[in-house]
Amino acid sequence: MSKRDFLSLLDCSPEELTHLIERARHLKVLQESGQSHRYLEGKTAAMILELSSTRTRVAFEVGLHQLGGHVLNLDSETSQLGRGEPIEDTAQVLSGMVDLVIIRTLDHSMVEAFANHATIPVINAMTSLLHPCQLLADIQTFEEHRGTIQGKTVAFVGDGYNMCHSYINAARQWGFHLKIACPQGYTPNPEILASTNNAELVDTPQEAVKNADLVVTDVWSSMGHEGQEGDRCAVFAPYQVNENLLAGARHDVLFMHCLPAHRGEEVNDTVLNDPRSVVYAEAHNRLHSQKALMEFLLTSA
Ligand code: CP
């Protein structure tokens, strides 16, 4: 069987994604009840993070350790990547030494090129285009609290960037209705938006959250937008998720944010600390869902 990559949620079928979430929940039970689950004994992943990370890094490192494997951290400073060794050479060399490569970089085409030249699975740990690993944790978290997300209404309020793109792909794969509210000039990639009938742009944050089962936002200046913070804060101010906005959603709405959050900007303290906010459960599920993902890729390759 040929190797599988996870650069986008569209790399898996809806059935495979459902299986991944079920598996993540099972691995969580094993972990939390102290049962050994060293299903990836002896496996090694190389992790190349060209951007900062807390949740993604810890989830992959701790997760593979719990599964009996090992993560090797590579970065531009201490490897030949920083001295311009071509992606195709690095991909082929690592393919003979490790079992899996995990990459975070702004340039999505770099991850695609790496995957094309590697003979082992490659995981997108976030690019400027997509953040698919985050969506595994988000869907797991929603379903743990509210049951299936299929048929539900989700509001994405804020920047039409990598998290918004991944929510569009998720709406397509899991069959929920996504309403997106972004300021003019910050709307999502039109091709990604047009790829599904399950996502639509609406005019205001109030329209997006109306009857929503889940409200999601992300920082207004993501990695890659350094230096734009001042301008963006002014444009995005009406898009803050606060208690007034959330009041327009369903009474049992959940709030999610991939974190780190800029409190007082895209979301205020009241909402982050509200019982409807599940941001820490969401962060903790990065561990379980990324374990399920590594297991899936390393046992189906
Ligand atoms: N949400 C997320 O990807 O967190 P990190 O940037 O800390 O990995």
Coordinates of N, CA and C in Angstrom, one line a residue, residues 155-258:
A155 N -20.3 28.8 13.5 CA -19.9 30.1 13.1 C -18.4 30.3 13.2
F156 N -17.8 30.8 12.1 CA -16.4 31.2 12.2 C -16.4 32.7 12.1
V157 N -15.9 33.4 13.1 CA -15.9 34.9 13.1 C -14.5 35.4 13.2
G158 N -14.0 36.2 12.2 CA -12.7 36.7 12.3 C -11.9 36.7 10.9
D159 N -10.7 36.2 11.0 CA -9.8 36.3 9.9 C -10.0 35.0 9.0
G160 N -10.2 35.2 7.7 CA -10.4 34.1 6.8 C -9.1 33.5 6.4
Y161 N -8.3 33.0 7.4 CA -7.0 32.5 7.2 C -7.0 31.0 7.4
N162 N -5.9 30.5 7.9 CA -5.7 29.0 7.9 C -6.7 28.3 8.7
M163 N -7.1 28.8 9.8 CA -8.2 28.1 10.6 C -9.5 28.2 9.9
C164 N -9.8 29.3 9.3 CA -11.1 29.4 8.6 C -11.1 28.4 7.4
H165 N -10.0 28.3 6.7 CA -9.9 27.4 5.6 C -10.1 25.9 6.1
S166 N -9.5 25.6 7.2 CA -9.7 24.3 7.7 C -11.1 24.0 8.2
Y167 N -11.8 25.0 8.7 CA -13.2 24.9 9.0 C -14.0 24.6 7.8
I168 N -13.7 25.3 6.7 CA -14.4 25.1 5.4 C -14.3 23.6 5.0
N169 N -13.0 23.1 5.1 CA -12.8 21.7 4.7 C -13.5 20.8 5.7
A170 N -13.6 21.2 6.9 CA -14.2 20.3 7.9 C -15.7 20.3 7.7
A171 N -16.3 21.4 7.3 CA -17.8 21.5 7.0 C -18.1 20.5 5.9
R172 N -17.2 20.5 4.9 CA -17.3 19.6 3.7 C -17.2 18.1 4.2
Q173 N -16.3 17.8 5.0 CA -16.0 16.4 5.4 C -17.0 15.8 6.4
W174 N -17.3 16.7 7.4 CA -18.2 16.2 8.5 C -19.7 16.6 8.3
G175 N -20.0 17.4 7.2 CA -21.4 17.6 6.9 C -22.1 18.6 7.9
F176 N -21.4 19.7 8.3 CA -22.1 20.7 9.1 C -22.2 22.0 8.3
H177 N -23.0 22.9 8.7 CA -23.2 24.2 8.1 C -22.3 25.2 8.7
L178 N -21.5 25.8 7.9 CA -20.5 26.8 8.4 C -20.9 28.2 7.9
K179 N -21.1 29.1 8.8 CA -21.3 30.5 8.5 C -20.1 31.3 8.9
I180 N -19.6 32.1 7.9 CA -18.3 32.8 8.1 C -18.5 34.3 8.0
A181 N -18.0 35.0 9.0 CA -18.1 36.5 9.0 C -16.7 37.0 9.1
C182 N -16.2 37.7 8.1 CA -14.9 38.3 8.1 C -15.0 39.8 7.6
P183 N -14.1 40.6 8.0 CA -14.1 42.0 7.4 C -13.7 41.9 5.9
Q184 N -14.2 42.9 5.2 CA -13.8 43.0 3.8 C -12.3 43.0 3.6
G185 N -11.8 42.2 2.7 CA -10.3 42.2 2.5 C -9.7 41.0 3.3
Y186 N -10.5 40.4 4.2 CA -9.9 39.3 5.0 C -10.8 38.0 4.9
T187 N -11.4 37.9 3.7 CA -12.3 36.7 3.5 C -11.4 35.6 3.1
P188 N -11.9 34.3 3.2 CA -11.1 33.2 2.9 C -10.8 33.0 1.4
N189 N -9.9 32.1 1.1 CA -9.5 31.8 -0.2 C -10.8 31.4 -1.0
P190 N -11.1 32.1 -2.1 CA -12.3 31.8 -2.8 C -12.4 30.4 -3.4
E191 N -11.3 29.8 -3.8 CA -11.4 28.4 -4.3 C -11.8 27.4 -3.2
I192 N -11.2 27.6 -2.0 CA -11.5 26.7 -0.9 C -13.0 26.9 -0.5
L193 N -13.4 28.2 -0.5 CA -14.8 28.4 -0.1 C -15.8 27.8 -1.1
A194 N -15.4 27.9 -2.4 CA -16.3 27.4 -3.5 C -16.3 25.8 -3.6
S195 N -15.4 25.2 -2.8 CA -15.3 23.7 -2.9 C -16.4 23.0 -2.2
T196 N -17.2 23.7 -1.5 CA -18.3 23.0 -0.8 C -19.6 23.9 -0.7
N197 N -20.7 23.3 -0.7 CA -22.0 24.0 -0.4 C -22.2 24.1 1.0
N198 N -21.4 23.6 1.9 CA -21.7 23.6 3.3 C -21.2 24.8 4.0
A199 N -20.5 25.7 3.3 CA -19.9 26.9 3.9 C -20.4 28.2 3.2
E200 N -20.7 29.2 3.9 CA -21.2 30.4 3.3 C -20.6 31.6 4.0
L201 N -20.3 32.7 3.2 CA -19.9 34.0 3.8 C -21.2 34.8 4.2
V202 N -21.2 35.3 5.4 CA -22.4 36.2 5.7 C -21.8 37.6 6.0
D203 N -22.8 38.6 6.2 CA -22.3 39.9 6.2 C -21.8 40.4 7.6
T204 N -22.4 39.8 8.6 CA -22.0 40.3 10.0 C -21.8 39.2 10.9
P205 N -21.0 39.4 12.0 CA -20.8 38.4 13.0 C -22.1 38.0 13.7
Q206 N -23.1 38.9 13.8 CA -24.4 38.6 14.4 C -25.1 37.6 13.6
E207 N -25.0 37.8 12.2 CA -25.7 36.8 11.3 C -25.0 35.4 11.4
A208 N -23.7 35.5 11.5 CA -22.9 34.2 11.6 C -23.3 33.4 12.8
V209 N -23.4 34.0 14.0 CA -23.6 33.3 15.2 C -25.1 32.9 15.5
K210 N -26.0 33.5 14.7 CA -27.4 33.2 14.9 C -27.7 31.7 14.9
N211 N -28.2 31.2 16.0 CA -28.6 29.7 16.1 C -27.4 28.8 16.0
A212 N -26.2 29.3 16.2 CA -25.0 28.5 16.0 C -24.9 27.5 17.2
D213 N -24.4 26.3 16.9 CA -24.1 25.3 18.0 C -22.7 25.5 18.5
L214 N -21.9 26.1 17.6 CA -20.4 26.3 18.0 C -20.0 27.6 17.4
V215 N -19.3 28.4 18.2 CA -18.7 29.7 17.7 C -17.2 29.6 17.8
V216 N -16.5 29.9 16.7 CA -15.0 29.7 16.7 C -14.4 31.1 16.2
T217 N -13.3 31.4 16.8 CA -12.5 32.5 16.3 C -11.0 32.2 16.4
D218 N -10.2 33.1 15.9 CA -8.7 32.9 16.0 C -8.2 34.3 16.1
V219 N -6.9 34.4 16.4 CA -6.2 35.7 16.5 C -6.4 36.5 15.2
W220 N -6.4 37.8 15.4 CA -6.5 38.7 14.2 C -5.2 38.8 13.4
S221 N -4.1 38.6 14.1 CA -2.8 38.6 13.4 C -2.1 37.3 13.6
S222 N -2.3 36.4 12.7 CA -1.6 35.1 12.9 C -0.2 35.1 12.5
M223 N 0.5 34.0 12.7 CA 1.9 33.9 12.3 C 1.9 34.2 10.8
G224 N 2.8 35.0 10.4 CA 2.8 35.5 9.0 C 2.3 36.9 8.8
H225 N 1.6 37.4 9.8 CA 1.1 38.8 9.8 C 1.8 39.7 10.7
E226 N 3.0 39.4 11.0 CA 3.8 40.2 12.0 C 3.9 41.7 11.4
G227 N 3.7 42.6 12.3 CA 3.8 44.0 11.9 C 2.5 44.6 11.4
Q228 N 1.5 43.8 11.3 CA 0.2 44.3 10.8 C -0.8 44.5 12.0
E229 N -0.3 44.2 13.3 CA -1.2 44.1 14.4 C -2.1 45.4 14.6
G230 N -1.5 46.6 14.5 CA -2.2 47.8 14.7 C -3.4 48.0 13.8
D231 N -3.1 47.9 12.5 CA -4.1 48.0 11.4 C -5.2 47.0 11.6
R232 N -4.8 45.8 11.9 CA -5.8 44.7 11.9 C -6.7 44.9 13.1
C233 N -6.2 45.3 14.3 CA -7.0 45.5 15.5 C -8.2 46.5 15.2
A234 N -7.9 47.5 14.4 CA -8.9 48.5 14.1 C -10.0 47.9 13.2
V235 N -9.6 47.2 12.2 CA -10.5 46.6 11.2 C -11.4 45.5 11.8
F236 N -10.7 44.7 12.7 CA -11.4 43.5 13.3 C -12.2 43.8 14.5
A237 N -12.1 45.0 15.1 CA -12.8 45.3 16.4 C -14.2 44.8 16.4
P238 N -15.0 45.1 15.4 CA -16.5 44.7 15.5 C -16.6 43.2 15.4
Y239 N -15.6 42.4 15.3 CA -15.7 41.0 15.1 C -15.3 40.3 16.5
Q240 N -15.1 41.0 17.5 CA -14.7 40.4 18.8 C -15.9 39.5 19.3
V241 N -15.5 38.3 19.7 CA -16.5 37.4 20.3 C -16.6 37.7 21.8
N242 N -17.7 38.3 22.2 CA -18.0 38.7 23.6 C -19.4 38.2 24.0
E243 N -19.8 38.5 25.2 CA -21.0 37.9 25.7 C -22.2 38.4 24.9
N244 N -22.1 39.6 24.4 CA -23.2 40.2 23.6 C -23.4 39.4 22.3
L245 N -22.3 39.1 21.6 CA -22.3 38.4 20.4 C -22.8 37.0 20.6
L246 N -22.3 36.3 21.7 CA -22.6 34.9 22.0 C -24.1 34.8 22.3
A247 N -24.7 35.9 22.8 CA -26.1 35.8 23.2 C -27.0 35.6 22.0
G248 N -26.5 35.8 20.8 CA -27.3 35.5 19.6 C -27.3 34.1 19.1
A249 N -26.4 33.3 19.8 CA -26.3 31.9 19.4 C -27.3 31.0 20.2
R250 N -27.2 29.7 19.9 CA -28.1 28.8 20.7 C -27.8 28.9 22.2
H251 N -28.7 28.5 23.0 CA -28.4 28.6 24.5 C -27.3 27.7 24.9
D252 N -27.2 26.6 24.2 CA -26.1 25.6 24.6 C -24.9 25.6 23.6
V253 N -24.7 26.8 23.1 CA -23.5 27.0 22.2 C -22.2 26.7 22.9
L254 N -21.3 26.2 22.1 CA -19.9 26.1 22.7 C -19.0 27.1 22.0
F255 N -18.0 27.5 22.7 CA -17.0 28.5 22.1 C -15.6 27.8 22.0
M256 N -15.0 27.9 20.9 CA -13.6 27.3 20.7 C -12.7 28.3 20.1
H257 N -11.4 28.2 20.5 CA -10.3 29.0 20.0 C -9.1 28.1 20.0
C258 N -8.3 28.0 18.9 CA -7.2 27.1 18.9 C -6.1 27.5 19.9

